[in-house]
Amino acid sequence: MKQRGDGKVRAFLGVVADRVIETAPRIPVRDLETLRRQFPGLGPEEIADKLVAGAVRGSATVGAGVGAAAMLPVPPAMPAELAAEIVGVASVELKLIAELHELYGRRPPGNAKQRATAYLGAWTSERGIDVTRPTTLNAALGGQMKRELRQQLLKRTVRNLPNLTPFLVGAAVGAVMNSRDTKKIAEKIRKDLRAHGDGWEALPPGDGSGSGTQRLGATSGRPALPPSSH
C-alpha cells in the first residue's frame, strides 16, 4: 500500500513539475526600463519592496481561492486544486524573481528561453542566480533540475496539504501560508542579489521597444513585465 501511495505522489509531482516547466516561459515580465517608468523616483530597494508586497498579495489570493474550493465536499477534485495552487504560486514567484534580478543588475545572459530556465532554477534552489558561474546558467531542464524541482514541489505539497483538509478554514490557511513562503523566498533571493549584484546600472540597454508586454520565454528582446497593479 505504501509503495502504491508513493507511486501516486511521484506521478502527481511529475505532472505538476511538467506544468510548471511549461508555464515558466509564458510568464509575462517587466524589464528594468518598464519598472523604472512605473516607479519613478524610487531606487531598487524601494521598488523591490513594492514588488514583494504585490507578489505576497498575489500568492495569498491564490491560496485563498484554492483553500476555499477545497472546503467543498468533492475529494476527487482536491489533487487538481492543489496542483492549481502550486502552479499559480510558482508563477507569481517566478515573475517576482525575474523582476528582482532586473532591479539588482543580475539578469542572466543568453536568450530568453535560457533565462527562463535560469529563473526556474533560482526558484527551485531558492537562491539568486550567480552570473559569474556558467554552470548555474547552462543547466538545461534535464534530470537533475527536474529532480530538484520535484523536491521543491514535494515541500510545497506537504505544506499545502492542511489547506485541503475538510473542516479547516481553508481560505485563511492557504492565504497565510502562501504569503509567508513567498516572502521567505523573496528574502533569500534579495540577500543573494545584494551580495553579488552590481546594481541596475550594470545592465545593458534594452531592445528599445518599451512595450512591456514580452514574456519571460520570448524568442527575442528582453524580458518585460506587465503593468504593475501595486
Coordinates of N, CA and C in Angstrom, one line a residue:
M1 N 0.8 -1.2 0.0 CA 0.0 0.0 0.0 C 0.9 1.3 0.0
K2 N 2.0 1.2 0.8 CA 2.8 2.4 0.9 C 3.5 2.6 -0.5
Q3 N 3.9 1.6 -1.2 CA 4.5 1.7 -2.5 C 3.6 2.3 -3.5
R4 N 2.3 1.9 -3.4 CA 1.3 2.4 -4.3 C 1.1 3.9 -4.0
G5 N 1.1 4.3 -2.7 CA 0.9 5.7 -2.3 C 2.1 6.5 -2.8
D6 N 3.3 6.0 -2.6 CA 4.5 6.7 -3.1 C 4.5 6.9 -4.6
G7 N 4.0 5.9 -5.3 CA 3.9 6.0 -6.7 C 2.9 7.1 -7.2
K8 N 1.8 7.2 -6.5 CA 0.8 8.2 -6.8 C 1.4 9.6 -6.5
V9 N 2.2 9.7 -5.4 CA 2.8 11.0 -5.1 C 3.8 11.4 -6.2
R10 N 4.6 10.4 -6.6 CA 5.6 10.7 -7.7 C 4.9 11.1 -9.0
A11 N 3.9 10.4 -9.3 CA 3.1 10.7 -10.5 C 2.5 12.1 -10.4
F12 N 2.0 12.4 -9.3 CA 1.4 13.8 -9.1 C 2.5 14.8 -9.2
L13 N 3.6 14.6 -8.6 CA 4.7 15.6 -8.6 C 5.2 15.8 -10.1
G14 N 5.3 14.6 -10.8 CA 5.7 14.7 -12.2 C 4.8 15.5 -13.0
V15 N 3.5 15.4 -12.8 CA 2.6 16.2 -13.6 C 2.7 17.6 -13.3
V16 N 2.8 18.0 -12.0 CA 2.9 19.4 -11.6 C 4.2 20.0 -12.1
A17 N 5.3 19.2 -12.0 CA 6.6 19.7 -12.5 C 6.5 20.0 -14.0
D18 N 5.9 19.2 -14.7 CA 5.7 19.4 -16.2 C 4.9 20.7 -16.4
R19 N 3.9 20.9 -15.6 CA 3.0 22.1 -15.8 C 3.8 23.4 -15.4
V20 N 4.7 23.3 -14.4 CA 5.5 24.5 -14.0 C 6.5 24.8 -15.1
I21 N 7.1 23.7 -15.7 CA 8.1 23.9 -16.7 C 7.4 24.5 -18.0
E22 N 6.2 24.0 -18.3 CA 5.5 24.5 -19.5 C 5.1 26.0 -19.2
T23 N 4.7 26.3 -18.0 CA 4.2 27.7 -17.7 C 5.3 28.7 -17.7
A24 N 6.5 28.3 -17.1 CA 7.5 29.3 -16.9 C 7.9 30.2 -18.1
P25 N 8.1 29.7 -19.3 CA 8.4 30.6 -20.4 C 7.3 31.5 -20.8
R26 N 6.1 31.3 -20.4 CA 5.0 32.1 -20.8 C 4.6 33.2 -19.8
I27 N 5.3 33.2 -18.7 CA 5.0 34.2 -17.7 C 5.4 35.6 -18.2
P28 N 4.5 36.6 -18.2 CA 4.8 37.9 -18.6 C 5.6 38.6 -17.6
V29 N 6.7 39.3 -18.0 CA 7.6 40.0 -17.0 C 7.9 41.4 -17.5
R30 N 8.2 42.3 -16.6 CA 8.6 43.7 -16.9 C 10.1 43.7 -17.0
D31 N 10.7 44.5 -17.9 CA 12.1 44.8 -17.8 C 12.4 46.0 -17.0
L32 N 13.7 46.3 -16.8 CA 14.2 47.3 -15.9 C 13.6 48.7 -16.3
E33 N 13.6 49.0 -17.6 CA 13.1 50.3 -18.1 C 11.6 50.5 -17.7
T34 N 10.9 49.4 -17.9 CA 9.4 49.4 -17.5 C 9.2 49.7 -16.0
L35 N 10.0 48.9 -15.2 CA 9.9 49.1 -13.8 C 10.2 50.5 -13.3
R36 N 11.3 51.1 -13.9 CA 11.7 52.4 -13.5 C 10.7 53.5 -13.9
R37 N 10.0 53.2 -15.1 CA 9.0 54.2 -15.5 C 7.7 54.1 -14.6
Q38 N 7.4 52.9 -14.1 CA 6.2 52.6 -13.3 C 6.5 53.1 -11.9
F39 N 7.7 53.2 -11.5 CA 8.0 53.6 -10.1 C 9.0 54.7 -10.1
P40 N 8.6 55.9 -10.7 CA 9.6 57.0 -10.9 C 10.1 57.5 -9.5
G41 N 11.4 57.8 -9.5 CA 12.0 58.4 -8.3 C 12.4 57.4 -7.2
L42 N 12.1 56.1 -7.4 CA 12.4 55.1 -6.4 C 13.7 54.4 -6.8
G43 N 14.4 54.0 -5.8 CA 15.6 53.2 -6.0 C 15.3 51.7 -6.1
P44 N 16.3 50.8 -6.3 CA 16.0 49.4 -6.5 C 15.4 48.8 -5.2
E45 N 15.9 49.2 -4.0 CA 15.4 48.5 -2.8 C 13.9 48.9 -2.6
E46 N 13.6 50.2 -2.9 CA 12.2 50.6 -2.7 C 11.3 50.0 -3.7
I47 N 11.7 49.8 -4.9 CA 10.9 49.2 -5.9 C 10.7 47.7 -5.6
A48 N 11.8 47.1 -5.1 CA 11.8 45.7 -4.7 C 10.8 45.4 -3.6
D49 N 10.8 46.4 -2.6 CA 9.8 46.2 -1.5 C 8.4 46.2 -2.1
K50 N 8.1 47.1 -3.1 CA 6.7 47.1 -3.6 C 6.4 45.8 -4.4
L51 N 7.4 45.3 -5.2 CA 7.2 44.1 -5.9 C 6.9 42.9 -5.0
V52 N 7.7 42.8 -3.9 CA 7.5 41.7 -3.0 C 6.1 41.8 -2.4
A53 N 5.7 43.0 -2.0 CA 4.4 43.2 -1.4 C 3.3 42.8 -2.4
G54 N 3.5 43.1 -3.6 CA 2.5 42.7 -4.6 C 2.4 41.2 -4.8
A55 N 3.6 40.6 -4.9 CA 3.7 39.1 -5.0 C 3.1 38.4 -3.8
V56 N 3.3 38.9 -2.6 CA 2.8 38.3 -1.4 C 1.2 38.4 -1.5
R57 N 0.7 39.5 -1.9 CA -0.7 39.6 -2.1 C -1.2 38.6 -3.1
G58 N -0.5 38.5 -4.2 CA -0.9 37.6 -5.3 C -0.9 36.2 -4.9
S59 N 0.1 35.7 -4.1 CA 0.1 34.3 -3.7 C -0.9 34.1 -2.6
A60 N -1.2 35.1 -1.8 CA -2.3 34.9 -0.8 C -3.6 34.7 -1.5
T61 N -3.8 35.5 -2.6 CA -5.1 35.3 -3.3 C -5.3 33.9 -3.9
V62 N -4.2 33.4 -4.4 CA -4.2 32.0 -4.9 C -4.5 31.0 -3.8
G63 N -3.9 31.2 -2.7 CA -4.1 30.3 -1.6 C -5.6 30.4 -1.0
A64 N -6.1 31.6 -1.0 CA -7.4 31.8 -0.5 C -8.5 31.2 -1.4
G65 N -8.3 31.3 -2.7 CA -9.2 30.8 -3.7 C -9.2 29.2 -3.7
V66 N -8.0 28.6 -3.7 CA -7.9 27.2 -3.7 C -8.3 26.6 -2.4
G67 N -8.0 27.3 -1.3 CA -8.4 26.8 0.0 C -9.9 26.8 0.2
A68 N -10.5 27.8 -0.3 CA -12.0 27.9 -0.3 C -12.6 26.8 -1.1
A69 N -12.0 26.5 -2.3 CA -12.6 25.4 -3.1 C -12.4 24.1 -2.4
A70 N -11.3 23.9 -1.7 CA -11.1 22.7 -1.0 C -12.1 22.4 0.1
M71 N -12.8 23.4 0.5 CA -13.8 23.2 1.5 C -15.0 22.5 1.0
L72 N -15.2 22.5 -0.3 CA -16.3 21.8 -0.9 C -16.2 20.3 -0.8
P73 N -17.3 19.6 -0.6 CA -17.2 18.1 -0.3 C -17.0 17.3 -1.6
V74 N -15.9 17.6 -2.3 CA -15.6 16.9 -3.6 C -14.2 16.4 -3.5
P75 N -13.9 15.4 -2.7 CA -12.5 15.0 -2.5 C -11.7 14.7 -3.8
P76 N -12.4 14.1 -4.9 CA -11.6 13.8 -6.1 C -11.0 15.0 -6.7
A77 N -11.6 16.2 -6.5 CA -11.1 17.4 -7.1 C -9.9 18.0 -6.3
M78 N -9.6 17.5 -5.2 CA -8.5 18.1 -4.4 C -7.1 18.0 -5.0
P79 N -6.7 16.9 -5.6 CA -5.4 16.9 -6.3 C -5.3 18.0 -7.4
A80 N -6.4 18.2 -8.2 CA -6.4 19.2 -9.2 C -6.3 20.6 -8.6
E81 N -7.0 20.8 -7.5 CA -7.0 22.1 -6.8 C -5.6 22.4 -6.2
L82 N -5.0 21.3 -5.7 CA -3.7 21.5 -5.1 C -2.7 21.8 -6.2
A83 N -2.8 21.1 -7.3 CA -1.8 21.4 -8.4 C -2.0 22.8 -8.9
A84 N -3.3 23.2 -9.0 CA -3.5 24.6 -9.5 C -2.9 25.6 -8.6
E85 N -3.0 25.4 -7.3 CA -2.4 26.3 -6.3 C -0.9 26.4 -6.4
I86 N -0.3 25.2 -6.5 CA 1.2 25.2 -6.6 C 1.7 25.9 -7.9
V87 N 1.1 25.6 -9.0 CA 1.5 26.2 -10.2 C 1.2 27.7 -10.2
G88 N 0.1 28.1 -9.6 CA -0.3 29.5 -9.5 C 0.7 30.3 -8.7
V89 N 1.1 29.7 -7.5 CA 2.1 30.4 -6.7 C 3.4 30.4 -7.3
A90 N 3.8 29.3 -7.9 CA 5.1 29.3 -8.6 C 5.2 30.4 -9.7
S91 N 4.1 30.6 -10.4 CA 4.1 31.6 -11.5 C 4.3 33.0 -10.9
V92 N 3.6 33.3 -9.7 CA 3.8 34.6 -9.1 C 5.2 34.8 -8.6
E93 N 5.8 33.7 -8.1 CA 7.2 33.8 -7.5 C 8.2 33.9 -8.7
L94 N 8.0 33.2 -9.8 CA 8.9 33.2 -10.9 C 8.9 34.6 -11.5
K95 N 7.8 35.2 -11.6 CA 7.7 36.6 -12.1 C 8.4 37.5 -11.2
L96 N 8.3 37.4 -9.9 CA 9.0 38.2 -8.9 C 10.5 38.0 -9.0
I97 N 10.9 36.8 -9.1 CA 12.3 36.5 -9.2 C 13.0 37.2 -10.4
A98 N 12.3 37.1 -11.6 CA 12.8 37.8 -12.8 C 12.9 39.3 -12.6
E99 N 11.9 39.9 -12.0 CA 11.9 41.3 -11.7 C 13.1 41.7 -10.8
L100 N 13.3 40.9 -9.7 CA 14.3 41.2 -8.8 C 15.7 41.2 -9.4
H101 N 15.9 40.2 -10.3 CA 17.2 40.1 -11.0 C 17.4 41.3 -11.9
E102 N 16.3 41.8 -12.5 CA 16.5 43.1 -13.2 C 16.9 44.2 -12.3
L103 N 16.2 44.4 -11.2 CA 16.5 45.5 -10.3 C 17.9 45.5 -9.8
Y104 N 18.4 44.3 -9.5 CA 19.8 44.3 -8.9 C 20.9 44.0 -9.9
G105 N 20.5 44.2 -11.2 CA 21.5 44.2 -12.2 C 22.1 42.8 -12.5
R106 N 21.3 41.8 -12.2 CA 21.8 40.4 -12.4 C 21.0 39.6 -13.4
R107 N 20.5 40.2 -14.4 CA 19.8 39.5 -15.5 C 20.8 38.4 -16.1
P108 N 20.4 37.2 -16.1 CA 21.4 36.2 -16.7 C 21.5 36.4 -18.2
P109 N 22.7 36.0 -18.7 CA 22.9 36.2 -20.1 C 22.2 35.0 -20.9
G110 N 22.3 35.1 -22.2 CA 21.7 34.1 -23.0 C 20.4 34.6 -23.6
N111 N 19.7 33.7 -24.4 CA 18.5 34.1 -24.9 C 17.4 33.9 -23.9
A112 N 16.2 34.3 -24.3 CA 15.1 34.4 -23.3 C 14.7 33.0 -22.8
K113 N 14.8 32.0 -23.6 CA 14.5 30.7 -23.1 C 15.5 30.2 -22.0
Q114 N 16.8 30.5 -22.3 CA 17.8 30.2 -21.3 C 17.6 31.0 -20.0
R115 N 17.1 32.2 -20.1 CA 16.9 33.0 -18.9 C 15.7 32.4 -18.1
A116 N 14.7 32.0 -18.9 CA 13.5 31.4 -18.2 C 14.0 30.1 -17.4
T117 N 14.8 29.3 -18.0 CA 15.4 28.1 -17.3 C 16.2 28.5 -16.1
A118 N 17.0 29.6 -16.2 CA 17.8 30.0 -15.1 C 16.9 30.5 -13.9
Y119 N 15.8 31.2 -14.3 CA 14.9 31.7 -13.2 C 14.2 30.5 -12.6
L120 N 13.9 29.5 -13.3 CA 13.2 28.3 -12.8 C 14.2 27.6 -11.8
G121 N 15.5 27.6 -12.2 CA 16.5 27.1 -11.3 C 16.6 27.9 -10.0
A122 N 16.5 29.2 -10.1 CA 16.6 30.1 -8.9 C 15.4 29.8 -8.0
W123 N 14.2 29.6 -8.6 CA 13.0 29.3 -7.8 C 13.2 27.9 -7.1
T124 N 13.7 27.0 -7.8 CA 13.9 25.6 -7.3 C 14.9 25.6 -6.1
S125 N 16.0 26.3 -6.3 CA 17.0 26.3 -5.3 C 16.8 27.4 -4.2
E126 N 15.9 28.4 -4.5 CA 15.6 29.5 -3.6 C 16.9 30.3 -3.4
R127 N 17.7 30.5 -4.5 CA 18.9 31.2 -4.5 C 18.9 32.2 -5.7
G128 N 19.6 33.3 -5.5 CA 19.8 34.2 -6.7 C 20.7 33.6 -7.7
I129 N 20.6 34.0 -8.9 CA 21.5 33.5 -10.0 C 22.8 34.1 -9.9
D130 N 23.9 33.3 -9.9 CA 25.2 33.8 -9.9 C 25.7 33.9 -11.4
V131 N 25.7 35.0 -12.0 CA 26.0 35.1 -13.4 C 27.5 34.9 -13.7
T132 N 28.3 34.8 -12.7 CA 29.8 34.6 -12.9 C 30.1 33.1 -12.9
R133 N 29.0 32.3 -12.6 CA 29.2 30.8 -12.6 C 28.4 30.2 -13.8
P134 N 29.1 29.9 -14.9 CA 28.4 29.4 -16.0 C 27.6 28.1 -15.7
T135 N 28.1 27.3 -14.8 CA 27.4 26.1 -14.5 C 26.0 26.3 -14.0
T136 N 25.7 27.5 -13.3 CA 24.4 27.8 -12.8 C 23.5 28.3 -13.9
L137 N 24.1 28.6 -15.1 CA 23.3 29.2 -16.2 C 23.0 28.2 -17.3
N138 N 23.9 27.2 -17.4 CA 23.8 26.3 -18.5 C 23.0 25.0 -18.2
A139 N 22.5 24.9 -17.0 CA 21.7 23.7 -16.7 C 20.5 23.7 -17.5
A140 N 20.3 22.7 -18.3 CA 19.1 22.5 -19.1 C 18.1 21.8 -18.2
L141 N 16.9 21.7 -18.7 CA 15.8 21.1 -17.9 C 16.0 19.6 -18.0
G142 N 17.1 19.1 -17.5 CA 17.5 17.7 -17.5 C 17.1 17.0 -16.3
G143 N 17.7 15.8 -16.1 CA 17.3 15.0 -14.9 C 17.5 15.7 -13.6
Q144 N 18.7 16.3 -13.4 CA 19.0 16.9 -12.1 C 18.0 18.0 -11.7
M145 N 17.8 18.9 -12.7 CA 16.9 20.0 -12.4 C 15.5 19.5 -12.1
K146 N 15.1 18.5 -12.9 CA 13.7 18.0 -12.7 C 13.6 17.4 -11.3
R147 N 14.7 16.7 -10.9 CA 14.6 16.1 -9.6 C 14.6 17.1 -8.5
E148 N 15.4 18.2 -8.6 CA 15.3 19.3 -7.7 C 14.0 20.0 -7.7
L149 N 13.4 20.1 -8.9 CA 12.1 20.7 -9.0 C 11.0 19.9 -8.3
R150 N 11.1 18.6 -8.4 CA 10.2 17.7 -7.7 C 10.3 17.8 -6.2
Q151 N 11.6 17.9 -5.7 CA 11.8 18.1 -4.3 C 11.1 19.4 -3.8
Q152 N 11.3 20.5 -4.6 CA 10.7 21.7 -4.2 C 9.1 21.6 -4.2
L153 N 8.6 20.9 -5.2 CA 7.2 20.7 -5.3 C 6.7 19.8 -4.1
L154 N 7.5 18.8 -3.8 CA 7.1 18.0 -2.6 C 7.0 18.8 -1.4
K155 N 7.9 19.7 -1.2 CA 7.9 20.6 0.0 C 6.6 21.4 0.0
R156 N 6.3 22.0 -1.2 CA 5.1 22.8 -1.3 C 3.8 21.9 -1.1
T157 N 3.9 20.7 -1.6 CA 2.7 19.8 -1.5 C 2.4 19.5 0.0
V158 N 3.5 19.1 0.7 CA 3.3 18.8 2.1 C 2.8 20.0 2.9
R159 N 3.4 21.1 2.6 CA 3.0 22.4 3.2 C 1.5 22.7 3.0
N160 N 1.0 22.4 1.8 CA -0.3 22.8 1.4 C -1.4 21.8 1.8
L161 N -1.0 20.6 2.2 CA -2.0 19.6 2.5 C -3.0 20.0 3.5
P162 N -2.6 20.7 4.6 CA -3.6 21.2 5.6 C -4.7 22.0 4.9
N163 N -4.3 22.8 3.9 CA -5.3 23.6 3.2 C -6.5 22.8 2.6
L164 N -6.2 21.6 2.3 CA -7.2 20.7 1.6 C -7.8 19.8 2.6
T165 N -7.7 19.9 3.8 CA -8.3 19.1 4.8 C -9.7 19.6 5.1
P166 N -10.7 18.8 4.9 CA -12.1 19.3 5.2 C -12.2 19.8 6.7
F167 N -13.1 20.8 6.9 CA -13.4 21.4 8.2 C -12.4 22.3 8.7
L168 N -11.3 22.5 7.9 CA -10.4 23.6 8.3 C -10.8 24.9 7.6
V169 N -10.4 26.0 8.1 CA -10.7 27.3 7.4 C -9.7 27.4 6.2
G170 N -10.0 26.7 5.1 CA -9.0 26.5 4.0 C -8.5 27.8 3.4
A171 N -9.4 28.8 3.2 CA -9.1 30.0 2.6 C -8.0 30.8 3.4
A172 N -8.3 30.9 4.7 CA -7.4 31.7 5.6 C -6.1 31.0 5.7
V173 N -6.1 29.6 5.9 CA -4.8 28.9 6.0 C -4.0 29.0 4.7
G174 N -4.6 28.8 3.6 CA -3.9 28.9 2.3 C -3.3 30.3 2.1
A175 N -4.0 31.4 2.4 CA -3.6 32.7 2.2 C -2.3 33.0 3.0
V176 N -2.4 32.6 4.3 CA -1.3 32.9 5.2 C -0.1 32.1 4.9
M177 N -0.2 30.9 4.6 CA 0.9 30.0 4.3 C 1.6 30.4 3.0
N178 N 0.8 30.7 2.0 CA 1.4 31.2 0.7 C 2.1 32.5 0.9
S179 N 1.5 33.4 1.6 CA 2.1 34.7 1.8 C 3.5 34.6 2.5
R180 N 3.5 33.8 3.5 CA 4.7 33.5 4.3 C 5.8 33.0 3.5
D181 N 5.5 32.0 2.6 CA 6.5 31.3 1.8 C 7.0 32.2 0.7
T182 N 6.1 33.0 0.1 CA 6.5 33.9 -0.9 C 7.5 35.0 -0.3
K183 N 7.2 35.5 0.8 CA 8.0 36.5 1.5 C 9.4 35.9 1.8
K184 N 9.4 34.6 2.2 CA 10.6 33.9 2.6 C 11.5 33.8 1.4
I185 N 11.0 33.3 0.3 CA 11.8 33.1 -0.9 C 12.3 34.4 -1.4
A186 N 11.5 35.5 -1.3 CA 11.9 36.8 -1.8 C 13.1 37.3 -0.9
E187 N 13.1 37.1 0.4 CA 14.2 37.5 1.3 C 15.5 36.8 0.9
K188 N 15.4 35.5 0.6 CA 16.6 34.7 0.2 C 17.2 35.2 -1.1
I189 N 16.3 35.4 -2.1 CA 16.8 35.9 -3.4 C 17.4 37.2 -3.2
R190 N 16.8 38.1 -2.5 CA 17.3 39.5 -2.4 C 18.6 39.5 -1.6
K191 N 18.8 38.7 -0.7 CA 20.0 38.6 0.1 C 21.2 38.2 -0.9
D192 N 20.9 37.2 -1.7 CA 21.9 36.8 -2.7 C 22.2 37.9 -3.7
L193 N 21.2 38.6 -4.2 CA 21.4 39.6 -5.2 C 22.1 40.8 -4.6
R194 N 21.8 41.1 -3.4 CA 22.5 42.3 -2.7 C 24.0 41.9 -2.6
A195 N 24.3 40.7 -2.3 CA 25.7 40.3 -2.0 C 26.5 40.3 -3.3
H196 N 25.9 39.9 -4.4 CA 26.6 39.7 -5.7 C 26.3 40.7 -6.8
G197 N 25.2 41.5 -6.6 CA 24.7 42.4 -7.7 C 25.6 43.6 -7.8
D198 N 25.6 44.1 -9.0 CA 26.4 45.3 -9.3 C 25.5 46.6 -9.5
G199 N 24.2 46.4 -9.2 CA 23.3 47.5 -9.3 C 22.7 47.5 -10.7
W200 N 21.5 48.2 -10.9 CA 20.9 48.2 -12.2 C 21.7 48.9 -13.3
E201 N 22.7 49.7 -12.9 CA 23.5 50.4 -13.9 C 24.3 49.4 -14.7
A202 N 24.5 48.2 -14.1 CA 25.3 47.2 -14.8 C 24.6 46.5 -16.0
L203 N 23.3 46.7 -16.1 CA 22.6 46.0 -17.1 C 22.8 46.8 -18.4
P204 N 22.9 46.0 -19.5 CA 23.0 46.6 -20.9 C 21.7 47.2 -21.3
P205 N 21.6 48.2 -22.2 CA 20.4 48.7 -22.7 C 19.4 47.7 -23.2
G206 N 18.1 48.0 -23.1 CA 17.1 47.0 -23.6 C 17.0 47.0 -25.1
D207 N 16.0 46.4 -25.7 CA 15.8 46.3 -27.1 C 15.2 47.6 -27.7
G208 N 14.8 48.5 -26.8 CA 14.2 49.8 -27.2 C 12.8 49.7 -27.5
S209 N 12.1 48.6 -27.4 CA 10.7 48.5 -27.7 C 9.9 49.2 -26.7
G210 N 10.2 49.1 -25.4 CA 9.5 49.7 -24.4 C 8.1 49.2 -24.3
S211 N 7.8 48.1 -24.9 CA 6.4 47.6 -24.9 C 5.9 47.1 -23.6
G212 N 6.8 46.5 -22.8 CA 6.5 45.9 -21.5 C 5.5 44.8 -21.6
T213 N 5.5 44.1 -22.8 CA 4.5 43.0 -23.0 C 5.1 41.7 -23.3
Q214 N 6.4 41.7 -23.4 CA 7.1 40.4 -23.7 C 7.0 39.4 -22.6
R215 N 7.2 38.2 -23.0 CA 7.1 37.1 -22.0 C 8.5 36.6 -21.6
L216 N 8.6 36.0 -20.5 CA 9.9 35.5 -19.9 C 10.6 34.6 -20.9
G217 N 9.8 33.8 -21.6 CA 10.4 32.9 -22.6 C 10.3 33.3 -24.0
A218 N 10.1 34.6 -24.3 CA 10.0 35.0 -25.7 C 11.3 34.7 -26.4
T219 N 11.2 34.7 -27.7 CA 12.4 34.3 -28.5 C 13.3 35.5 -28.9
S220 N 12.8 36.7 -28.6 CA 13.7 37.9 -28.9 C 13.4 39.0 -27.9
G221 N 14.4 39.9 -27.7 CA 14.2 41.0 -26.9 C 14.5 40.7 -25.4
R222 N 14.3 41.7 -24.5 CA 14.5 41.5 -23.1 C 13.2 41.1 -22.5
P223 N 13.3 40.4 -21.3 CA 12.0 40.1 -20.6 C 11.4 41.3 -20.1
A224 N 10.1 41.4 -20.3 CA 9.4 42.6 -19.8 C 8.2 42.2 -19.0
L225 N 7.9 42.9 -17.9 CA 6.8 42.5 -17.0 C 5.6 43.4 -17.4
P226 N 4.4 42.9 -17.1 CA 3.2 43.7 -17.5 C 3.0 44.8 -16.5
P227 N 2.1 45.8 -16.9 CA 1.9 47.0 -16.0 C 1.6 46.5 -14.6
S228 N 2.2 47.2 -13.6 CA 2.0 46.9 -12.2 C 0.7 47.2 -11.7
S229 N 0.2 46.3 -10.9 CA -1.1 46.5 -10.2 C -0.9 47.0 -8.8
H230 N 0.4 47.1 -8.3 CA 0.6 47.6 -7.0 C 1.1 49.0 -7.0

